[in-house]
Short mmCIF file of C-alpha atoms in Angstrom, two decimals:
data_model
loop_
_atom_site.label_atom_id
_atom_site.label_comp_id
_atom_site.label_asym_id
_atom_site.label_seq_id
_atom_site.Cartn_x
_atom_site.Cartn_y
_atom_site.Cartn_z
CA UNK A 1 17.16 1.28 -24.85
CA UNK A 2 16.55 -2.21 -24.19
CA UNK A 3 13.11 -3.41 -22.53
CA UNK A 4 14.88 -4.89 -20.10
CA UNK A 5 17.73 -1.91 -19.02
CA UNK A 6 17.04 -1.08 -15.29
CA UNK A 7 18.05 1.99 -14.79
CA UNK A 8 19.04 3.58 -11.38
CA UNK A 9 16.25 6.12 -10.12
CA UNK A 10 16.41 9.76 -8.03
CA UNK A 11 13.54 11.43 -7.01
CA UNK A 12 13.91 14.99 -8.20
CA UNK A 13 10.98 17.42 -7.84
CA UNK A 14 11.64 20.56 -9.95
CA UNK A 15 11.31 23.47 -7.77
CA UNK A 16 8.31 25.11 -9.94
CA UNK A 17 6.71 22.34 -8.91
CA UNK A 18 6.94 23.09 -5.25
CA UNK A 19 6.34 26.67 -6.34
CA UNK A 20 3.15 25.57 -7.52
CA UNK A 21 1.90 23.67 -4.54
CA UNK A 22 2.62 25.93 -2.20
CA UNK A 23 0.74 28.85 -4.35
CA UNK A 24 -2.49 26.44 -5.15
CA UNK A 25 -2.12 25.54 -1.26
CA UNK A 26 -2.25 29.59 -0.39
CA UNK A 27 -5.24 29.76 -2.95
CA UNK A 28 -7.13 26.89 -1.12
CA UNK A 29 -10.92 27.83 -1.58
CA UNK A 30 -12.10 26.60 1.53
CA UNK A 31 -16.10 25.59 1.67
CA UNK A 32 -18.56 26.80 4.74
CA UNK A 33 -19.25 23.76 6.64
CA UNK A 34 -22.46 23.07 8.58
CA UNK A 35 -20.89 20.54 11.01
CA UNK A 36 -18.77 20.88 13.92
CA UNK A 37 -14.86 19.40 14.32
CA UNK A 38 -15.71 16.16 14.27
CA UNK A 39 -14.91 13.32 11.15
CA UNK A 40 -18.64 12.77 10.86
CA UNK A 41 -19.19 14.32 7.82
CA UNK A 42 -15.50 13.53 6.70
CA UNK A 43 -11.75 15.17 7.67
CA UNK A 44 -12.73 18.75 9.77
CA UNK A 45 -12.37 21.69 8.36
CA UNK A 46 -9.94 23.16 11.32
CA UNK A 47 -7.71 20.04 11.17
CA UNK A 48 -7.51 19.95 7.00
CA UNK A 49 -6.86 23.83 7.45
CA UNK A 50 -3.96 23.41 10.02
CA UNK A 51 -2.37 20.45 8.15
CA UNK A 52 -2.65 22.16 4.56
CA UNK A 53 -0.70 25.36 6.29
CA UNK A 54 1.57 23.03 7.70
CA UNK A 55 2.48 21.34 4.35
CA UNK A 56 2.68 24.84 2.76
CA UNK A 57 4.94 26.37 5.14
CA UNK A 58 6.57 23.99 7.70
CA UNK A 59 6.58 20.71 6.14
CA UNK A 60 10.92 20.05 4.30
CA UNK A 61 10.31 18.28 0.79
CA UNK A 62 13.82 18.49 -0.14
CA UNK A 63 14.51 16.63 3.37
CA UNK A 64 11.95 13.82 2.89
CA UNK A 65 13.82 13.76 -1.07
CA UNK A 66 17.31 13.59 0.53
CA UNK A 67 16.05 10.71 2.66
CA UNK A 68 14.20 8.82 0.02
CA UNK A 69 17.16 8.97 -2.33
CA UNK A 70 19.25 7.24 0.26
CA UNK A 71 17.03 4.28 -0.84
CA UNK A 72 18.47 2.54 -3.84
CA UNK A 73 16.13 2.91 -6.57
CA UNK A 74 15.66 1.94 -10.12
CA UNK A 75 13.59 2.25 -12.99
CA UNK A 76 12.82 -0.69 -16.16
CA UNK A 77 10.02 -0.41 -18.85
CA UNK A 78 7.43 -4.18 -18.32
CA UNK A 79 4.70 -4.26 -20.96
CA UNK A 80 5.47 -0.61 -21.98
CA UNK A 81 4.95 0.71 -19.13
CA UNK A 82 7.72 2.27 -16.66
CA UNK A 83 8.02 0.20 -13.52
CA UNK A 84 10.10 2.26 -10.41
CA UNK A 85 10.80 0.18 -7.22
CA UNK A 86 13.39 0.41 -4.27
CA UNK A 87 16.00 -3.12 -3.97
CA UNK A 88 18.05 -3.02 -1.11
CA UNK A 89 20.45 -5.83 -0.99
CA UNK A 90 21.56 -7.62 2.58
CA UNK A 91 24.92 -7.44 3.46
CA UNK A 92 24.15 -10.88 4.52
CA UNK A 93 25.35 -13.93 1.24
CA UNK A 94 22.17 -16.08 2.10
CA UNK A 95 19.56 -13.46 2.83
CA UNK A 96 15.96 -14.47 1.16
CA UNK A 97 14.40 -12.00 -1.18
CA UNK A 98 11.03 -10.31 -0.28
CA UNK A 99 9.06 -8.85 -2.43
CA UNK A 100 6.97 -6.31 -1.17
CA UNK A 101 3.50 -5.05 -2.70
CA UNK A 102 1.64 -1.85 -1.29
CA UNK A 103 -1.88 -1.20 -1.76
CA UNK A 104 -4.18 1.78 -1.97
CA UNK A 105 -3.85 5.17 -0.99
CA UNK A 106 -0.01 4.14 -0.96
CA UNK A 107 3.64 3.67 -2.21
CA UNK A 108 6.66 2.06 -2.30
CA UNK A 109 7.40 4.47 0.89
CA UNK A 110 4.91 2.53 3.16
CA UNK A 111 7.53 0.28 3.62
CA UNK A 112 10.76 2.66 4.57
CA UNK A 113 10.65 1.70 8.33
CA UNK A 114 10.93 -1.91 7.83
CA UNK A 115 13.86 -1.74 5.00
CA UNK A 116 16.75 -1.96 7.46
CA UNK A 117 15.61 -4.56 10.36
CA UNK A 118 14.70 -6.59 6.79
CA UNK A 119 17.80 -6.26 5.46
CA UNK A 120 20.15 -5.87 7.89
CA UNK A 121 18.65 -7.64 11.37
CA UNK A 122 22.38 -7.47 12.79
CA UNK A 123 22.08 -4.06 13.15
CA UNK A 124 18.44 -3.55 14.40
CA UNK A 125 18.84 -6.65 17.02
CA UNK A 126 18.24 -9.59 15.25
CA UNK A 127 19.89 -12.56 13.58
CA UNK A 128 22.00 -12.85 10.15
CA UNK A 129 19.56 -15.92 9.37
CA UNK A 130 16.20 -13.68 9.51
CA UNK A 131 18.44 -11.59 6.65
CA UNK A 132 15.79 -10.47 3.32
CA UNK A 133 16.89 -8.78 0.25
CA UNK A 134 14.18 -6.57 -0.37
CA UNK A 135 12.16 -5.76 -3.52
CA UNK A 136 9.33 -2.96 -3.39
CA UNK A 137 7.58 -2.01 -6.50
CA UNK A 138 5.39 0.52 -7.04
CA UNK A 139 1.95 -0.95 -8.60
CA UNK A 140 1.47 0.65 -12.21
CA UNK A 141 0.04 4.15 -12.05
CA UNK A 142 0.91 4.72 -8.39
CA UNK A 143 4.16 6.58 -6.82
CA UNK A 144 6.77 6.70 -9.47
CA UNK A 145 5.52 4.07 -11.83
CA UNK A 146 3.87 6.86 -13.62
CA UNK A 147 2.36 7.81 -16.01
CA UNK A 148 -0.14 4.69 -16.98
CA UNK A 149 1.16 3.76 -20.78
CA UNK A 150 -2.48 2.73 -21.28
CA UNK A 151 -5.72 0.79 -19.75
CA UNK A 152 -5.51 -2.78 -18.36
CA UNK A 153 -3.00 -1.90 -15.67
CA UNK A 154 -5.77 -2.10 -12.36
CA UNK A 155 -5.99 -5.63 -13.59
CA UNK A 156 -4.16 -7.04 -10.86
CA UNK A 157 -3.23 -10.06 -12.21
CA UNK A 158 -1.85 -8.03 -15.46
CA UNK A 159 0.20 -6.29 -12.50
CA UNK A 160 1.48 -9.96 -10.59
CA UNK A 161 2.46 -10.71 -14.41
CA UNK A 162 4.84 -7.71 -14.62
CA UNK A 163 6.29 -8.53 -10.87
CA UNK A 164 7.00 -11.55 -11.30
CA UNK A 165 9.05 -10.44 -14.48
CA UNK A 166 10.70 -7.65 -12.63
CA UNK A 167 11.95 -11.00 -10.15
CA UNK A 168 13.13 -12.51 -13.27
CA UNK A 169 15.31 -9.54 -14.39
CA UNK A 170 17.10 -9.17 -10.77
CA UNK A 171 18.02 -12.48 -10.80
CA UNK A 172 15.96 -13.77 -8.12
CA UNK A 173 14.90 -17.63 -8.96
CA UNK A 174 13.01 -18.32 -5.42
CA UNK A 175 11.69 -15.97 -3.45
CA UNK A 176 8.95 -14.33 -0.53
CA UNK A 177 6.31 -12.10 -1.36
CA UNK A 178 4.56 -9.95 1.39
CA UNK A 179 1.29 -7.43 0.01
CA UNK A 180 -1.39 -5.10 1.83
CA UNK A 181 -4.53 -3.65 1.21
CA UNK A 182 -4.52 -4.16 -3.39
CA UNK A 183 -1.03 -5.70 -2.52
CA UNK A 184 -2.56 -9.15 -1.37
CA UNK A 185 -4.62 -9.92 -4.58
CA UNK A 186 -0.80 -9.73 -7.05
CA UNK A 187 0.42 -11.67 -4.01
CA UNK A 188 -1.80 -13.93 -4.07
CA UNK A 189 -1.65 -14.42 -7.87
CA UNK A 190 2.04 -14.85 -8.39
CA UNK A 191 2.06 -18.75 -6.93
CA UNK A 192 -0.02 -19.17 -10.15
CA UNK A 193 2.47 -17.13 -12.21
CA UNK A 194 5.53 -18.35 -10.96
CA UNK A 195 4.98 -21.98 -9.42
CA UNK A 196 7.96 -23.72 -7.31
CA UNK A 197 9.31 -20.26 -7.42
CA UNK A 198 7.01 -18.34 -4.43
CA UNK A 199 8.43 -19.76 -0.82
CA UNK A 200 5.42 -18.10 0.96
CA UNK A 201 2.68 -15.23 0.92
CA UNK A 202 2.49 -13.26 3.54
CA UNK A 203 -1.07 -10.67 3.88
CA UNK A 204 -2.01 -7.69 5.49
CA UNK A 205 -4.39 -5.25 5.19
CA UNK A 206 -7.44 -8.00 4.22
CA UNK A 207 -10.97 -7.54 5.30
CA UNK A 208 -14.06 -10.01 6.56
CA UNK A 209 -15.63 -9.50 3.13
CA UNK A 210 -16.10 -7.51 0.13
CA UNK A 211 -18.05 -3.80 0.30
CA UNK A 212 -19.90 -4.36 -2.46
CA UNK A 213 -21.49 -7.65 -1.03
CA UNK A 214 -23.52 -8.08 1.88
CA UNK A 215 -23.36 -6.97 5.12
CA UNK A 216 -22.22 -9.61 7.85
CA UNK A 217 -24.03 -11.14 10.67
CA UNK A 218 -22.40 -9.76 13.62
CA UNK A 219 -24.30 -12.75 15.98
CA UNK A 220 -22.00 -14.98 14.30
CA UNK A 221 -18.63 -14.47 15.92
CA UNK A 222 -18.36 -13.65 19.11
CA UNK A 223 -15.65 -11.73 20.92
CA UNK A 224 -12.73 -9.60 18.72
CA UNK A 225 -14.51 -11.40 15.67
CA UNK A 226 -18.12 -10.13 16.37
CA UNK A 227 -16.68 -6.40 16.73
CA UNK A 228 -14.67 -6.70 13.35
CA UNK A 229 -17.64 -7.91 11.60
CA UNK A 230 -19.31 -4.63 13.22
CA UNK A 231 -16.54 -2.34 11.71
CA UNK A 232 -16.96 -4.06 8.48
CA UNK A 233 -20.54 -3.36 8.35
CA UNK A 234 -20.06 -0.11 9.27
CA UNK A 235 -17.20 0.53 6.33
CA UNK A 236 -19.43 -0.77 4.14
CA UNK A 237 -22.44 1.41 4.73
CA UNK A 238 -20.40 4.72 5.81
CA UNK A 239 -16.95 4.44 4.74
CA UNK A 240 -16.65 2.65 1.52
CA UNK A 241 -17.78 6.27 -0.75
CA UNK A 242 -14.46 6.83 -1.75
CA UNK A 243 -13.83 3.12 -3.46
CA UNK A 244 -17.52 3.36 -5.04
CA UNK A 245 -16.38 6.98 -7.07
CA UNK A 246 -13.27 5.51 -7.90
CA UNK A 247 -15.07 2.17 -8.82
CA UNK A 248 -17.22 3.59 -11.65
CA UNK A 249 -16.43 7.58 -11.88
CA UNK A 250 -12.56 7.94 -12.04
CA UNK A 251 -12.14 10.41 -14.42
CA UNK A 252 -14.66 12.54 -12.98
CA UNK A 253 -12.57 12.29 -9.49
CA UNK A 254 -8.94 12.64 -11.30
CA UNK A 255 -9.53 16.41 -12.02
CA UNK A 256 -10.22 17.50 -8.25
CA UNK A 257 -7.30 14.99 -7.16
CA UNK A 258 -4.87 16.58 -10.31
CA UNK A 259 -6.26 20.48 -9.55
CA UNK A 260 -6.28 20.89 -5.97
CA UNK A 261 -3.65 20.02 -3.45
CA UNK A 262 -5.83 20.27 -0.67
CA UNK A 263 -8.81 17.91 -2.52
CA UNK A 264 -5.68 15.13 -2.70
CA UNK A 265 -4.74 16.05 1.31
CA UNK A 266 -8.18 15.44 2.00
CA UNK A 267 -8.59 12.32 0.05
CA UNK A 268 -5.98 10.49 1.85
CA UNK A 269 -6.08 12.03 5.10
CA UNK A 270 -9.89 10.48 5.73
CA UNK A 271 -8.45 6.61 4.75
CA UNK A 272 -5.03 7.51 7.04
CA UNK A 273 -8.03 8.47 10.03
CA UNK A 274 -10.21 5.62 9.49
CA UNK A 275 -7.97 2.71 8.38
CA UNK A 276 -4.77 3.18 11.11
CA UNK A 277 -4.77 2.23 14.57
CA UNK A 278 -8.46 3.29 16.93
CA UNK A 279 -6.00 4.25 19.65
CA UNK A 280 -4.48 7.24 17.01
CA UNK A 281 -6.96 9.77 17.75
CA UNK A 282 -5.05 11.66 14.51
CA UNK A 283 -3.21 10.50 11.88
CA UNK A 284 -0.41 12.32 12.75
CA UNK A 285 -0.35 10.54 15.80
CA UNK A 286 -0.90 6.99 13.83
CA UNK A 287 1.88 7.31 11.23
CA UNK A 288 3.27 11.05 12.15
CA UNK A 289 2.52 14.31 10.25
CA UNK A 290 5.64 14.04 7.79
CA UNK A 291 5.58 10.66 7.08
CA UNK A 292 1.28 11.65 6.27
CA UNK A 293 2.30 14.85 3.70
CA UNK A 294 5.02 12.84 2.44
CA UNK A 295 2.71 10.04 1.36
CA UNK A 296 0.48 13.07 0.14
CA UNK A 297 2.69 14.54 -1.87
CA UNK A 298 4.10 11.77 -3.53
CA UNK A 299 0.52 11.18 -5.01
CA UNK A 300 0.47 15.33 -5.22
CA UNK A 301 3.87 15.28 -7.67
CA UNK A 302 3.49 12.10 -9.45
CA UNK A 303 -0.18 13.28 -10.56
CA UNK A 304 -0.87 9.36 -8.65
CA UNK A 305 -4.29 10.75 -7.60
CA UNK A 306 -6.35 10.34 -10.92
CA UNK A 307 -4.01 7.59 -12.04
CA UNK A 308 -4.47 5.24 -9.23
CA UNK A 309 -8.50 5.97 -9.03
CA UNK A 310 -8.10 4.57 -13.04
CA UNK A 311 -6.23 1.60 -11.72
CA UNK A 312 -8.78 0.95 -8.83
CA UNK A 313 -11.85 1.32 -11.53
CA UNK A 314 -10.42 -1.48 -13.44
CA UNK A 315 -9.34 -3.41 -10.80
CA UNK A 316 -12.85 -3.63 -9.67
CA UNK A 317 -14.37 -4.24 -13.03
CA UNK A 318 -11.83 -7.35 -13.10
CA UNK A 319 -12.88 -8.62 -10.03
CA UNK A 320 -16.45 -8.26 -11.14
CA UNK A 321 -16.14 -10.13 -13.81
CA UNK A 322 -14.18 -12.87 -12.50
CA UNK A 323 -16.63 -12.76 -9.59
CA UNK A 324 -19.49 -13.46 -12.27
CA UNK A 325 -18.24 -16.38 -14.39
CA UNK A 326 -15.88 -18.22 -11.61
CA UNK A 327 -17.67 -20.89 -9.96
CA UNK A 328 -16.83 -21.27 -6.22
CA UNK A 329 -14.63 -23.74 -5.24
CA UNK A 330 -11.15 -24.68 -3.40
CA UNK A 331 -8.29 -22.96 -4.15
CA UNK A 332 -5.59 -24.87 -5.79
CA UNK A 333 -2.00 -25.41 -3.61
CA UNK A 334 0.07 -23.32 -3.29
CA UNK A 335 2.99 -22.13 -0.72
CA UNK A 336 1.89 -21.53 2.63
CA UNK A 337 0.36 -18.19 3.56
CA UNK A 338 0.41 -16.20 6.40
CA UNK A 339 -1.81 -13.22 7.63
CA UNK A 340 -1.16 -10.75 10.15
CA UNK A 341 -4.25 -9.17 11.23
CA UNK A 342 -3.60 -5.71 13.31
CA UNK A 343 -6.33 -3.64 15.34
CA UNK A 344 -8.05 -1.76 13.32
CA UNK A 345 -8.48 -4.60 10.19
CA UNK A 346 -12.10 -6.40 10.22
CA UNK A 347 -10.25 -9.99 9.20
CA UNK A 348 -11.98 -12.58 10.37
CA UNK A 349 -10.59 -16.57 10.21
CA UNK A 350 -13.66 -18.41 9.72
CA UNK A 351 -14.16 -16.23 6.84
CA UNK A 352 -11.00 -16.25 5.38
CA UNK A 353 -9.82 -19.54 6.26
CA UNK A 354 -13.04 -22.22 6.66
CA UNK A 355 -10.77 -25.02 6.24
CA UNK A 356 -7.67 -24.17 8.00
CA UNK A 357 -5.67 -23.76 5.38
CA UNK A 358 -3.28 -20.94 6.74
CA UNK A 359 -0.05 -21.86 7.76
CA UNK A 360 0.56 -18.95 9.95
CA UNK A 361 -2.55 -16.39 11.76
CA UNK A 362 -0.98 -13.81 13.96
CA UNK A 363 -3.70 -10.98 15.39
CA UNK A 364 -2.39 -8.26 17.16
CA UNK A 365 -4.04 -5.25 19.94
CA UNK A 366 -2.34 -2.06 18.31
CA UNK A 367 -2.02 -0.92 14.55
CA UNK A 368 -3.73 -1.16 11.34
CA UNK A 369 -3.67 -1.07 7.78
CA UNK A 370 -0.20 0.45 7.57
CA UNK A 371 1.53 -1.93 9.41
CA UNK A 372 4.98 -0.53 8.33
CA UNK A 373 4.27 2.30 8.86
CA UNK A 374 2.55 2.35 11.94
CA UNK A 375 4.45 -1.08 13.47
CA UNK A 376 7.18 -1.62 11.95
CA UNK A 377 8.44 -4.06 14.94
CA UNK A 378 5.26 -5.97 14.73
CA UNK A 379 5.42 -6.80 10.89
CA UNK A 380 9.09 -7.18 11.18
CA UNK A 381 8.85 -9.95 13.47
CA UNK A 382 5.79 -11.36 11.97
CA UNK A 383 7.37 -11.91 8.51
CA UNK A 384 10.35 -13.31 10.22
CA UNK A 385 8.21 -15.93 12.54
CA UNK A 386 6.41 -16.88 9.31
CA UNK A 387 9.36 -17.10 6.86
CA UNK A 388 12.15 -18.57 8.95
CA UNK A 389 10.89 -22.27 8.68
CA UNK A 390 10.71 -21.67 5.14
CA UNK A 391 13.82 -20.77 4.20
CA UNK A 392 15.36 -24.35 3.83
CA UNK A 393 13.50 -24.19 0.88
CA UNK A 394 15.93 -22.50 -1.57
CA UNK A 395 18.84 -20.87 -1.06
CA UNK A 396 18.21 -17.46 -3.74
CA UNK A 397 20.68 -16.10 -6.30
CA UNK A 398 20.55 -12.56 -7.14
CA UNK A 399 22.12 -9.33 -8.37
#
């Protein structure tokens, strides 16, 4: 096979496999818990109890399969390792591709809301010129761009390498790029990778600073900015656990998340409760309760679990080092950015952007760190405000 064959892609569970989850589900040893039904302590044991039954005896895989394989998807080998991502083509001749980068605990699926109104805005209300041909990867070692062929792949900018090549093989000479959570560091790389190519970079999912620095001083914002820098505080003291064991003990982790079904449920289900809208008292009421196990089980089937807590270890040893022997200073050029910050993100301007630099700041009252999933309108019509001045920029060729 040639390196560079793209290959069309179906997901197709084996039905041992959902055999086995359902058994290991039944098997669940649940622990005795001290605390009460609140998330405290982490998810609550009657909620994780309800939602495991729920996956093991109500929840339709082969539905959420039929569905997903509606999607156009394809497989190529970059750097020996196997690359899967969705490309849905406009109907429209001068639609603008996007690229579209997820982040952690995610895939390619995040973005399955936002796929038609991208491509198609005719038929979801909008206008043929706000047309995007959209390209969603899934970051090495997460969804279906599994297994890892070998170490190196957390290093994001080893991963904004292979995406930009994956652009090159479709065909696509200019382009967008749009990434959340992990997502914004290879979008914010490629502009380096590909220059005159990158029309703009569009983030989500940022935060007021890094966990593993200090803590903020919340007297120096005011307003929606004083309370982020509050929730970031409080993430980094309470809620940043899971990113220090995956940080430094990933193996360790990737047996519970390989062995146990309801270990991986609970894993994500804490991140979908803390990091989606504070309205969403659940996530089921946030993102909904299929659209949550279907996330899960992608990660569940894919073995994603222990292979994307290997790709978050090294991306943090990466930014480590870079953070150690890179002397602070401007940022060179580059396209213009813009950042959509929803409710429950702690982004903060004056942090992000202390010399205006941003082309386009939007900051909304209701979602969170899974925009598509959780506002699709919102990110829809975000992308589209930012992008549509841009477009006179190139006029993209494509397969």
């Amino acid at each position: 096979m040639d390196i560079t064959d793209i290959r069309p892609f179906r997901v197709e569970i084996p039905q041992e496999d959902l055999d086995d989850l359902r058994e290991r589900l039944a098997r669940t040893r649940w622990p005795a818990s001290p605390a009460g039904e609140d998330w405290a302590r982490g998810v609550p044991p009657g909620y994780l109890r309800e939602l495991a039954e729920y996956w093991r005896t109500g929840y339709d895989w082969r539905a959420q399969e039929a569905e997903l394989n509606g999607i156009p998807q394809f497989a190529t080998e970059i750097d020996g390792q196997r690359v899967h991502f969705l490309h849905v083509r406009s109907p429209e001749p001068d639609a603008l591709p996007l690229l579209l980068v997820h982040g952690w605990p995610s895939s390619p699926l995040e973005f399955r809301d936002v796929i038609g109104p991208l491509t198609d805005p005719r038929a979801h209300g909008g206008e043929a010129a706000d047309a995007f041909h959209v390209v969603i990867p899934s970051l090495p070692g997460y969804g279906f761009s599994t297994p890892l062929a070998g170490e190196g792949w957390g290093n994001l900018f080893r991963v904004a390498q292979a995406f930009a090549g994956l652009m090159d093989r479709l065909g696509y000479g200019r382009y967008a790029a749009q990434g959340t959570d992990a997502g914004t560091g290879v979008v914010g790389m490629l502009p380096m990778l590909a220059p005159g190519r990158i029309v703009g970079t569009h983030l989500t999912g940022t935060t007021a600073g890094m966990p593993f620095g200090p803590p903020l001083d919340p007297g120096a914002f005011t307003g929606r900015d004083r309370e982020r820098a509050e929730r970031f505080n409080a993430f980094r003291e309470e809620g940043s656990g899971y990113l220090h064991i995956q940080a430094t003990r990933p193996q360790t982790l990737g047996y519970l998340l390989n062995d146990s079904p309801a270990g991986q449920l609970a894993w994500m289900t804490e991140k979908f409760h803390e990091w989606t809208d504070p309205a969403a008292k659940l996530p089921d009421d946030a993102v909904g309760r299929d659209r949550l196990l279907t996330a899960v089980s992608v990660y569940w089937f894919s073995g994603a679990g222990a292979s994307s807590a290997h790709a978050v270890h090294e991306g943090v040893q990466a930014w480590r080092q870079m953070a150690a022997h890179q002397p602070r200073g401007e940022m060179p050029a580059g396209p213009p950015t813009g950042v959509a910050v929803f409710a429950a993100d702690t982004t903060i301007r004056s942090l992000m952007d202390p010399d205006g630099r941003i082309a386009h700041w939007s900051e909304y009252d209701r979602g969170g760190h899974f925009p598509a999933m959780e506002t699709p309108d919102l990110l829809v019509s975000d992308l589209r405000t930012f992008l549509r001045p841009l477009r006179s920029v190139s006029r993209p060729s494509g397969t």
